[in-house]
Short mmCIF file of C-alpha atoms and ligand atoms in Angstrom, two decimals:
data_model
loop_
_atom_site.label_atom_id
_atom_site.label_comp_id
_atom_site.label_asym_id
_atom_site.label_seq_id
_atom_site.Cartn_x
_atom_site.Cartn_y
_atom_site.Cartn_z
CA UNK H 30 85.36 -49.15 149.76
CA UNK H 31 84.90 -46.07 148.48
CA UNK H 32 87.39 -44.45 146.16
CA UNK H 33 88.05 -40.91 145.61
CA UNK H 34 85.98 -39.38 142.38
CA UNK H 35 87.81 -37.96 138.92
CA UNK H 36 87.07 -34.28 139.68
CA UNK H 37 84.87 -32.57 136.47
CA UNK H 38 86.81 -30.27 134.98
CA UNK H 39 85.31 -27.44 132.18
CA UNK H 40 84.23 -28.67 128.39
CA UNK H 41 86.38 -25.93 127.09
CA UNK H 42 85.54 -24.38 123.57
CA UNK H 43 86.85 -27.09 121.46
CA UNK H 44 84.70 -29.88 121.83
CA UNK H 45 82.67 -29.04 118.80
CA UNK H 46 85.14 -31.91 116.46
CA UNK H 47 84.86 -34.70 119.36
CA UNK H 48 81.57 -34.79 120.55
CA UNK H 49 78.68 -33.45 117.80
CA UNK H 50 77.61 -36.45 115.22
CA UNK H 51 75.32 -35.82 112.20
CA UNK H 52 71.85 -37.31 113.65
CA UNK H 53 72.68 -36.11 116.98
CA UNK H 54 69.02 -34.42 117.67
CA UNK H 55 67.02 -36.73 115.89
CA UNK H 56 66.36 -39.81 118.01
CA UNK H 57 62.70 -40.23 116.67
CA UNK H 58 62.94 -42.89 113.84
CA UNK H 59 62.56 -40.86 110.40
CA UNK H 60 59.38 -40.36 109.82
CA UNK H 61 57.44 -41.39 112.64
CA UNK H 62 54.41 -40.20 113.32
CA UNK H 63 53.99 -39.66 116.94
CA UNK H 64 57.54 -37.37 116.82
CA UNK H 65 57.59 -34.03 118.72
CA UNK H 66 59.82 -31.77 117.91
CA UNK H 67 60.95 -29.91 121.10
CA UNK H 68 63.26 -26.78 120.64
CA UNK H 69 64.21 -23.40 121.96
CA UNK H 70 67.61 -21.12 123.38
CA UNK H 71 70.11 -21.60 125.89
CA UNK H 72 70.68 -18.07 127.24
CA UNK H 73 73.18 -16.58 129.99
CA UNK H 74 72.26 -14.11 133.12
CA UNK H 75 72.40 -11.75 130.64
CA UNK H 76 69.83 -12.84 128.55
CA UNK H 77 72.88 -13.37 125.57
CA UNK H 78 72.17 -16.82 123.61
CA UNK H 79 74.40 -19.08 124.34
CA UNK H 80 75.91 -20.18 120.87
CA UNK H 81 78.40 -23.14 121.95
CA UNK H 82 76.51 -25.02 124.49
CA UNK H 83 76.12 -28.96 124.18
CA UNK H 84 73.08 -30.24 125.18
CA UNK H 85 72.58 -34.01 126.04
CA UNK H 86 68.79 -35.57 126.13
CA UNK H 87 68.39 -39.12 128.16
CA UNK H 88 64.94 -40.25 128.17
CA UNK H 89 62.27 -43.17 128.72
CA UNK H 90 61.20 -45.22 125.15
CA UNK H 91 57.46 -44.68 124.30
CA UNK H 92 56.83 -47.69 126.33
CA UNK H 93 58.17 -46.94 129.48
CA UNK H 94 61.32 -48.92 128.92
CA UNK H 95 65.06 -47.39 129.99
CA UNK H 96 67.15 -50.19 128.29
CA UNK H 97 68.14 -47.59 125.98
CA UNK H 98 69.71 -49.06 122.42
CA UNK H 99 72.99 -48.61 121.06
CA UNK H 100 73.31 -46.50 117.71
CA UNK H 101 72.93 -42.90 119.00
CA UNK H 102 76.37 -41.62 117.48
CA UNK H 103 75.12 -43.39 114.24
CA UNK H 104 71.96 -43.86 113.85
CA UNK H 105 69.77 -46.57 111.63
CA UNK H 106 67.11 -44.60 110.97
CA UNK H 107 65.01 -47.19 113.31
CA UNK H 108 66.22 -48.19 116.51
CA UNK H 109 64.76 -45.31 119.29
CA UNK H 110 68.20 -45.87 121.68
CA UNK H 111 66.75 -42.45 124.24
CA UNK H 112 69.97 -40.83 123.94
CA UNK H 113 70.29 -37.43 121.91
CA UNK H 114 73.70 -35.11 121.70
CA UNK H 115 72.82 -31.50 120.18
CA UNK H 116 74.95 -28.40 120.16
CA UNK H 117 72.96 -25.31 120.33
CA UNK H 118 73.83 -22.47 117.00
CA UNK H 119 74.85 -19.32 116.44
CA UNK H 120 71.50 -17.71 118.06
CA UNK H 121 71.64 -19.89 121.02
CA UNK H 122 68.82 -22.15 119.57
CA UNK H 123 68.79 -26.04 119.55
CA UNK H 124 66.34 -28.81 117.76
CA UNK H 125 65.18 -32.08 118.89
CA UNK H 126 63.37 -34.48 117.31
CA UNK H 127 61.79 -37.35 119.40
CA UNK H 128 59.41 -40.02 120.56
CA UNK H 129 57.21 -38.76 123.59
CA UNK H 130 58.78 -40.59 127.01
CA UNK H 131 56.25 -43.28 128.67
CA UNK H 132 56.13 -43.31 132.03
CA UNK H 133 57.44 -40.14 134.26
CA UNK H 134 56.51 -37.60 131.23
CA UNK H 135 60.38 -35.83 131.36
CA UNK H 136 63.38 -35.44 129.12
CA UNK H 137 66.58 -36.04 131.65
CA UNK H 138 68.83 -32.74 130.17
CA UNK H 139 72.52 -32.47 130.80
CA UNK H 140 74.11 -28.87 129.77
CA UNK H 141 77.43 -28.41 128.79
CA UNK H 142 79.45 -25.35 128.16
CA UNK H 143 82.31 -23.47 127.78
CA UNK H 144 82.44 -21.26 131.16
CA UNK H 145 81.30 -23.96 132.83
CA UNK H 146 83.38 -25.78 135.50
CA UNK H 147 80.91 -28.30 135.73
CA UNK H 148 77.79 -29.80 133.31
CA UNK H 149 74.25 -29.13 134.86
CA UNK H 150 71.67 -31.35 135.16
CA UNK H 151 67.76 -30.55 134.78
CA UNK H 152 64.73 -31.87 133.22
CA UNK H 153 62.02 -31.04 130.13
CA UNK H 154 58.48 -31.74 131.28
CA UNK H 155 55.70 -32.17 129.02
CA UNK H 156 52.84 -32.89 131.29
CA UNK H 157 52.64 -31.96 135.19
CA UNK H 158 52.72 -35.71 136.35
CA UNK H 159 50.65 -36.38 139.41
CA UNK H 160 52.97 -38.01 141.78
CA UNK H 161 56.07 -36.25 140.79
CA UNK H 162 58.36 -36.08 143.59
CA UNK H 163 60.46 -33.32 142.10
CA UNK H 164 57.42 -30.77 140.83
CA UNK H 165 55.28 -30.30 143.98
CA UNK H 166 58.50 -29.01 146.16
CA UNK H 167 59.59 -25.96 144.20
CA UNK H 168 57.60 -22.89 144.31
CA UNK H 169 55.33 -22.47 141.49
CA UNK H 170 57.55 -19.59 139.68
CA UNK H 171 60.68 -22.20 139.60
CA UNK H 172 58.75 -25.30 138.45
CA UNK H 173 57.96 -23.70 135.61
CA UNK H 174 61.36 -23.31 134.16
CA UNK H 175 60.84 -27.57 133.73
CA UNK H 176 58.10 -27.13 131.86
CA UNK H 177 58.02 -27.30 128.06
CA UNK H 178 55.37 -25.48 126.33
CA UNK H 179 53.35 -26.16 123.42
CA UNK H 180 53.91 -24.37 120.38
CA UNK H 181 50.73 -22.85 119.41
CA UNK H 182 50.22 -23.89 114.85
CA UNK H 183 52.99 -26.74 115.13
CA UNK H 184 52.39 -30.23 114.75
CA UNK H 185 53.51 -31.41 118.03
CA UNK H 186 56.17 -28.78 118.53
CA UNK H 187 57.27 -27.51 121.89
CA UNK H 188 59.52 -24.83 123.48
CA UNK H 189 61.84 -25.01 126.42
CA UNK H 190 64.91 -22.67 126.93
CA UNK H 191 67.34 -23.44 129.34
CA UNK H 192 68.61 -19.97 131.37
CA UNK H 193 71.88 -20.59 133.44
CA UNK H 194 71.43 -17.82 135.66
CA UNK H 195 69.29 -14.53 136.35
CA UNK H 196 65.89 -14.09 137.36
CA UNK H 197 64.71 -16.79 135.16
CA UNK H 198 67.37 -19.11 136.04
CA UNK H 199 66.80 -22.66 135.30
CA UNK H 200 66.05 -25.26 138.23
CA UNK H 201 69.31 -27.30 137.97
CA UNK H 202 69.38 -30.40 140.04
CA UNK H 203 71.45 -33.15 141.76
CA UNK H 204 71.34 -36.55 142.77
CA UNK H 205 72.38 -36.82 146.70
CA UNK H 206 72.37 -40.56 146.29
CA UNK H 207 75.27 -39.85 143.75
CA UNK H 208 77.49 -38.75 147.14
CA UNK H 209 78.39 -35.89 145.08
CA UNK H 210 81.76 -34.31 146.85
CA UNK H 211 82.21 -30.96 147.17
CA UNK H 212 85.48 -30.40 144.83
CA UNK H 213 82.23 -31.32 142.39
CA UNK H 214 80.23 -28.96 142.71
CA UNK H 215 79.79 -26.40 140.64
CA UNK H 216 81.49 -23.11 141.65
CA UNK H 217 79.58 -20.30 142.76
CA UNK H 218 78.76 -17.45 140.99
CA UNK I 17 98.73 -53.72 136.54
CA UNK I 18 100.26 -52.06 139.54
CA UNK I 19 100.50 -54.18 142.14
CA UNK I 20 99.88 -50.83 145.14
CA UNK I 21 96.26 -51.69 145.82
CA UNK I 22 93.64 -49.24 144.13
CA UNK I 23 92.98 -47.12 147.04
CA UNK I 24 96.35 -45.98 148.08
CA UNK I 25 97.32 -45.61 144.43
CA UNK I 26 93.82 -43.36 144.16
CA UNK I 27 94.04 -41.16 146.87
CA UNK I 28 97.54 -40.39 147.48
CA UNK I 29 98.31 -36.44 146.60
CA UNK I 30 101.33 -36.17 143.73
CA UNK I 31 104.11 -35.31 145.70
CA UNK I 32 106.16 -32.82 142.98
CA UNK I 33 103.27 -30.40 142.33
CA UNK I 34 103.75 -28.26 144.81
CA UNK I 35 102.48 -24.19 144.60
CA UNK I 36 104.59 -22.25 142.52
CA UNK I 37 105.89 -18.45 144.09
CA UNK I 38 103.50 -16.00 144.38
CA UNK I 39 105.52 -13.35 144.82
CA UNK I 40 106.60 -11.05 141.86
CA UNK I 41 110.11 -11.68 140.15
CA UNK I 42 113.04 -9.59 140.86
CA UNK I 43 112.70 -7.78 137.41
CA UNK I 44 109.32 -6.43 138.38
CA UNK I 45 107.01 -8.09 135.95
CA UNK I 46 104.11 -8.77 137.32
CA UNK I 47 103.60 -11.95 139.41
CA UNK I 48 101.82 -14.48 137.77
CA UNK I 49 98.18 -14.95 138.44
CA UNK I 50 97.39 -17.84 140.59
CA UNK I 51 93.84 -17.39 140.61
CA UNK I 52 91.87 -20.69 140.10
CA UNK I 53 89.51 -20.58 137.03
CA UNK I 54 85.49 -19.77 138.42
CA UNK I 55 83.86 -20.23 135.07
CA UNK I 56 81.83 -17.30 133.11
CA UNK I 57 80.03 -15.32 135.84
CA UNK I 58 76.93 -15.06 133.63
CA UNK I 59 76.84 -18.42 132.85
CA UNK I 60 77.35 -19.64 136.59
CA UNK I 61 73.88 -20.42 138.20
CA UNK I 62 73.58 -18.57 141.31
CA UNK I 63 71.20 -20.71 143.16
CA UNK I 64 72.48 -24.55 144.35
CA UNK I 65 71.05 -27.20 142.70
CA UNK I 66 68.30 -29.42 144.04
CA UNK I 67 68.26 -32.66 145.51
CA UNK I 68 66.35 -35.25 143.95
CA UNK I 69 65.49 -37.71 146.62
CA UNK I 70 64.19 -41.45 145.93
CA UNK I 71 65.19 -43.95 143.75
CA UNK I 72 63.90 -44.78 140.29
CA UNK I 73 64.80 -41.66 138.79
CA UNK I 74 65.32 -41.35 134.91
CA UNK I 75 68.95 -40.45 135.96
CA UNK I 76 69.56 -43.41 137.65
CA UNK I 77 70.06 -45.01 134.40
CA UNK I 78 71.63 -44.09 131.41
CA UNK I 79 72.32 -44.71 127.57
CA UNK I 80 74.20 -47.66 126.19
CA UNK I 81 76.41 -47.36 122.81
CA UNK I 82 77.91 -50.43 121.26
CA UNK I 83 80.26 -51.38 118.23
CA UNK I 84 77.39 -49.75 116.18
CA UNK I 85 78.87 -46.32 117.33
CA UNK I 86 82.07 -46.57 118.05
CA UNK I 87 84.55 -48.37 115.09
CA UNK I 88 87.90 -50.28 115.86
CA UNK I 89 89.96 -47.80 114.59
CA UNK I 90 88.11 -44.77 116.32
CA UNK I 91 90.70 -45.40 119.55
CA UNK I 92 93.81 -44.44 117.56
CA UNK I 93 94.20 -41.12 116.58
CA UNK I 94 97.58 -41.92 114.41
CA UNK I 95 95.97 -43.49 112.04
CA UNK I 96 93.04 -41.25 110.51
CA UNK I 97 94.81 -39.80 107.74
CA UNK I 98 96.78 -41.06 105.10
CA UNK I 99 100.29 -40.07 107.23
CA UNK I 100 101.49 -40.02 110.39
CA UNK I 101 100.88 -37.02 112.81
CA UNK I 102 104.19 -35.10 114.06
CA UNK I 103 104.41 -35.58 117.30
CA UNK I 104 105.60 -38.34 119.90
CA UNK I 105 103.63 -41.05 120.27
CA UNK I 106 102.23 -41.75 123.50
CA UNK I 107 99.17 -44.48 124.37
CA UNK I 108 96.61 -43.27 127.24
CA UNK I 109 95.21 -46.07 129.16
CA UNK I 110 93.24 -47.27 132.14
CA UNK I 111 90.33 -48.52 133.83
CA UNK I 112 86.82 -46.46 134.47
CA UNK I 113 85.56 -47.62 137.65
CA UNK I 114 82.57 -46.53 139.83
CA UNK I 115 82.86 -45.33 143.54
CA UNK I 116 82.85 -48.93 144.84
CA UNK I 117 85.91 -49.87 142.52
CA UNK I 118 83.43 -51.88 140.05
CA UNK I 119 84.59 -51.38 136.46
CA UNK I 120 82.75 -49.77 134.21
CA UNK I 121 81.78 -51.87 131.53
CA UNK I 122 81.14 -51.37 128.18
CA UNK I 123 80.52 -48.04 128.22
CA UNK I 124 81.84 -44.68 125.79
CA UNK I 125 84.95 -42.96 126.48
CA UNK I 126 85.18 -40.21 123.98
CA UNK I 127 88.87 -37.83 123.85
CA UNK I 128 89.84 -34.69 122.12
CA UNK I 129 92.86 -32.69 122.05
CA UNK I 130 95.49 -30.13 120.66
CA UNK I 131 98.07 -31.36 118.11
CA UNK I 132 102.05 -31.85 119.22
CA UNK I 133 102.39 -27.98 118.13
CA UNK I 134 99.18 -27.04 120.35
CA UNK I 135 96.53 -26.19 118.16
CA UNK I 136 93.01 -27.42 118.15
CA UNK I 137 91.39 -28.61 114.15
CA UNK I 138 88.48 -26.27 115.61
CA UNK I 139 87.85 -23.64 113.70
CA UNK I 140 87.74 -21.59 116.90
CA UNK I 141 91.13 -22.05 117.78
CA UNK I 142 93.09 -18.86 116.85
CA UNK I 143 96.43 -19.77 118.05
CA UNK I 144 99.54 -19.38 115.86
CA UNK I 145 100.92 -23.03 115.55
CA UNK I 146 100.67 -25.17 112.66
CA UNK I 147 97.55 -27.32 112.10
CA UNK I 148 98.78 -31.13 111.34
CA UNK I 149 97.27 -32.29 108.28
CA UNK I 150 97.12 -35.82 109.65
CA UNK I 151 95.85 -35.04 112.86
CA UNK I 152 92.43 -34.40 113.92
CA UNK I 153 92.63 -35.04 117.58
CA UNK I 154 89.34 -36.37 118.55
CA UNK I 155 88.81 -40.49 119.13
CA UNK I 156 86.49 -42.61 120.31
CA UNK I 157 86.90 -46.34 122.14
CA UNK I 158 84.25 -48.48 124.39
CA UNK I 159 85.40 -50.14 127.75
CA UNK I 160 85.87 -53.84 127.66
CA UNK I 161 84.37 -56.14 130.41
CA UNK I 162 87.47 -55.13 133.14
CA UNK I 163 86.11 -51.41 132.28
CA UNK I 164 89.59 -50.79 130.41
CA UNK I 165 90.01 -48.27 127.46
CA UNK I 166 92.95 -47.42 125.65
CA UNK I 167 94.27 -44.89 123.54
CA UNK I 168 96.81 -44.38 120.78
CA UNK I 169 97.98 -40.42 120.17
CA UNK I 170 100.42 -38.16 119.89
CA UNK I 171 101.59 -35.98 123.18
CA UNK I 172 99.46 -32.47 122.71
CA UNK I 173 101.11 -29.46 123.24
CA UNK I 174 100.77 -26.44 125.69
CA UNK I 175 98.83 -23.57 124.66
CA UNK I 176 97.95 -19.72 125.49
CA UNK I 177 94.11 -19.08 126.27
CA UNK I 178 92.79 -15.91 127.82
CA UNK I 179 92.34 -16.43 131.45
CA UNK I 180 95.12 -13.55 132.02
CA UNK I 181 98.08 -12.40 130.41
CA UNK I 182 100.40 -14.63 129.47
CA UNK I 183 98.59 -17.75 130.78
CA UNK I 184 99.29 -21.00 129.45
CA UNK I 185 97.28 -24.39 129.23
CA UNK I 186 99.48 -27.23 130.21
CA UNK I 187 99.63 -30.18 127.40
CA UNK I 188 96.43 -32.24 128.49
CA UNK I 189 93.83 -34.75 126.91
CA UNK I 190 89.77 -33.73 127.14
CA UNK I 191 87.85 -36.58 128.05
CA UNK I 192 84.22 -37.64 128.17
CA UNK I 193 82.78 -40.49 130.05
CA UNK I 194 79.72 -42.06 130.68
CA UNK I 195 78.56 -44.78 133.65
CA UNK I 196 75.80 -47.02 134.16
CA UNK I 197 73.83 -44.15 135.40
CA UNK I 198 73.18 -40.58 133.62
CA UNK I 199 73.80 -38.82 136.87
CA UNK I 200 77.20 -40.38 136.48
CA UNK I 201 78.02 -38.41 133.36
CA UNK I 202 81.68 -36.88 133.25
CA UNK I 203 83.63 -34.52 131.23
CA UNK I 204 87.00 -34.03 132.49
CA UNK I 205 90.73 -33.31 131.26
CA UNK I 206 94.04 -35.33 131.97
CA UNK I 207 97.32 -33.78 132.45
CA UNK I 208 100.56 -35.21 132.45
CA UNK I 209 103.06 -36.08 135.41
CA UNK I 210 106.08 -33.69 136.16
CA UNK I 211 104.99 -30.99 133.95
CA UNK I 212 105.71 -27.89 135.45
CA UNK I 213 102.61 -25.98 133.96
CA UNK I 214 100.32 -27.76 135.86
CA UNK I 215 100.61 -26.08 139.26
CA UNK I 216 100.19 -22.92 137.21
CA UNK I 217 96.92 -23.77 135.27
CA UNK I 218 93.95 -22.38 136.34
CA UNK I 219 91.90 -24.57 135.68
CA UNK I 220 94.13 -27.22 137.11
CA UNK I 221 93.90 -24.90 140.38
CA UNK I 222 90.12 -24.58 140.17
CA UNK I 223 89.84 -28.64 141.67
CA UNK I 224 90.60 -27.48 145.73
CA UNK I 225 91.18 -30.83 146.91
CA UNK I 226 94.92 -32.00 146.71
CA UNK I 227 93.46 -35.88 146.33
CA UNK I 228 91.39 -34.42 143.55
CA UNK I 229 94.13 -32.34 142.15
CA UNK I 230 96.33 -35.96 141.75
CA UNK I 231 93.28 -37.33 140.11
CA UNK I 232 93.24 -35.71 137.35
CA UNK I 233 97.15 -36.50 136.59
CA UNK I 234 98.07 -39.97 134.60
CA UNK I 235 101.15 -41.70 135.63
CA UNK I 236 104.03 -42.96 133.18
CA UNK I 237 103.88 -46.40 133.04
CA UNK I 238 106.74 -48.21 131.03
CA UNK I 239 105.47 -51.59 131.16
CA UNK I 240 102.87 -49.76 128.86
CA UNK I 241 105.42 -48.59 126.83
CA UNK I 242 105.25 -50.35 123.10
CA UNK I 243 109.06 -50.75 122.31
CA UNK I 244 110.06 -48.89 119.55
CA UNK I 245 106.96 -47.47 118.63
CA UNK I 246 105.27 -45.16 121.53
CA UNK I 247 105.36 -44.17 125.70
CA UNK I 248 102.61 -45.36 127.81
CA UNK I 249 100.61 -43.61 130.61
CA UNK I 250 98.25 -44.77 132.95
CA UNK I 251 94.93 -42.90 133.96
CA UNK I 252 91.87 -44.45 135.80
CA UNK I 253 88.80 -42.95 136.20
CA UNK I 254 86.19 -42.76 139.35
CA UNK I 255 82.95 -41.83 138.11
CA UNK I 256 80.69 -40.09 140.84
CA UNK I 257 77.85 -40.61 141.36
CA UNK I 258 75.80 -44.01 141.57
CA UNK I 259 75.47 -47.47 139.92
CA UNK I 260 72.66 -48.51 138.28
CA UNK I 261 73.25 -52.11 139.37
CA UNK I 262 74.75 -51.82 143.00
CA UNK I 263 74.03 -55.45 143.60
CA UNK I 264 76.00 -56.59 140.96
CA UNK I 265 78.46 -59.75 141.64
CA UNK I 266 81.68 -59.11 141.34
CA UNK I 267 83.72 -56.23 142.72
FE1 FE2 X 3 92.03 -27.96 125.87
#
């Protein structure tokens, strides 16, 4: 059996009451010490911030684990549940605060916005893993729009901006095994 | 429950939404534009996304929330403020399933929509109806172990937005969902049945597919109905996309 999919339909500029919580970016336990603090700009094919994306982080626990913990729309303070919700600001700009992933060294990222049929999906490297099977297949000026990169006098700090189209447009990604139907997709340009 | 097995109910087309005219009216004002909504062009990626083959992806899997983050009053959006919102009463209801039929369990279901009058508590919302002091619009519930939610609101109203002149957004609830998987991840919007703004929304139009087109539209349901107290709709949701536990007993 397979049924026919809920169709995605635009986040629309009013999500900003629903979706946001206070704690959203921080999913690194207060204080800890191996937290890296990755931030930077969504921008349009125009090079204009983007002030009223969403951005969603889904990620590995510092042990490899991707149980994932309840608690991300209120969090403890404690629990690392590998789920973070931030809206980007007036200038485009967003802040995360988390634990490094274990295992496959990426941040899963899922962008939402307003003029946006559909949310896109790409990632946030911090290392260039070895036996990625993603990485080696995209030519070498693509890949690294998945890379995040240090920020030179910060304590762990790194930069990654998303672009959603132009020249330095953003490798955005899908996953066939998801049988993603075409009424899904996102629609061209 | 419905006793029309899930697949028929799923994939048949809604029979009344049919295309409205084209054509311009007799008096010569322009003919409403039909054009389905294609997003920002600037914000559109111009290159298709690519596939990532394999299993064991990150994506494959996908954040879990529990009673820590959503409370038992979160699903009713009636009862957040010291009165009652204007507005009829409706509950929103249904199952979240995945491709295979298998219910989504436990899992966040997040809504958000304009007030009975058709005006958004966001600060961005410029339209000239009344805010409701005892609305706010936005709820939260988790799905139980049959993958049901439910929700207790008022009916939004229609509003203008700027696609063209003149173009109206047909009363309809925002929804978020999330699956077993983060590749699953859904934000959508539900309309309601027999309205005739639908087959005059844009964004409505934007989905191509007539079986996708139905999707998106709940049903009235009056065995859902609470008697004297509120109307009851029926919406279930197919999350694309794949399960993190295919071999899962059960259906
Ligand atoms: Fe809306």
């Amino acid at each position: 059996m397979s049924l026919p999919v809920t169709p995605s339909q635009t986040i629309g500029p009013f999500y900003g009451e629903a979706l946001p919580v206070p704690g959203g970016g921080e999913p690194a336990p207060a204080g800890h010490p191996d937290t890296v603090t990755l931030h930077g700009r969504v921008y349009d094919g125009g090079g204009t911030p983007v002030p009223d994306a969403l951005l969603e982080f889904w990620q590995a626990a510092p042990d490899g684990s991707l149980a994932g913990a309840p608690g991300s729309l209120a969090r403890d303070g404690v629990t690392f549940t590998g789920f973070a919700r931030v809206p980007t600001g007036r200038d485009g700009r967003y802040v995360l605060r988390t634990l490094p992933p274990g295992g496959a060294p990426f941040l899963s990222l899922c962008v939402f916005a307003p003029g946006l049929s559909r949310h896109l999906f790409t990632r946030v490297y911090f290392a260039l893993p070895e036996d990625d099977p993603l990485l080696p297949a995209l030519p070498a000026g693509r890949r690294a729009t998945l890379l995040a990169t240090e920020d030179p006098g910060t304590h762990r700090g790194y930069r990654f901006d998303v672009h959603l189209s132009g020249e330095r447009e953003t490798v955005f990604l899908e996953f066939p095994c998801a049988g993603r139907t075409e009424e899904s997709r996102p629609s061209g340009s | 429950m419905a006793s029309e097995p899930l697949q028929e109910q799923l994939s048949r087309p809604i029979p009344d939404f049919t295309d409205p005219p084209a054509a311009a009216p007799a008096n010569g004002a322009p003919a409403y534009d039909l054009a389905p909504y294609r997003g920002l062009p600037l914000r559109q990626p111009a290159r298709p996304p690519v596939p990532v083959l394999g299993p064991g992806a990150v994506e494959l899997t996908g954040p879990v929330f529990g009673p820590a983050d959503v409370g038992p009053l979160d699903s009713d959006l009636t009862r957040q403020h010291r009165g009652e919102p204007l507005g009829e009463r409706i509950t929103v209801s249904g199952r979240v399933l995945d491709r295979h039929g298998r219910p989504v369990r436990g899992q966040l279901v997040e809504v958000w929509q304009a007030n009975a009058a058709g005006r958004y508590t966001h600060r961005a919302d410029r339209h000239a109806a009344p805010l409701d002091p005892n609305f706010t619009g936005t709820g939260r519930c988790l799905t139980d172990g049959e993958g049901r939610y439910h929700f207790t609101t008022v009916r939004p109203g229609a509003y203008p937005w700027n696609h063209h002149r003149n173009a109206w957004r047909p009363p309809h609830l925002h929804f978020s969902l999330f699956g077993t998987a983060f590749a699953q991840r859904l934000v959508t919007q539900m309309y309601f049945p027999g309205d005739p703004l639908v087959p005059y929304d844009a964004l409505w139009r934007a989905i191509g597919d007539p079986v996708a087109r139905a999707r998106v539209i709940a049903a009235y349901d009056p065995a859902r109905n609470v008697p004297e107290w509120s109307l009851g709709y029926r919406w279930d949701i197919v999350l694309d996309g794949p399960a993190a536990t295919p071999a899962e007993g059960g259906r």
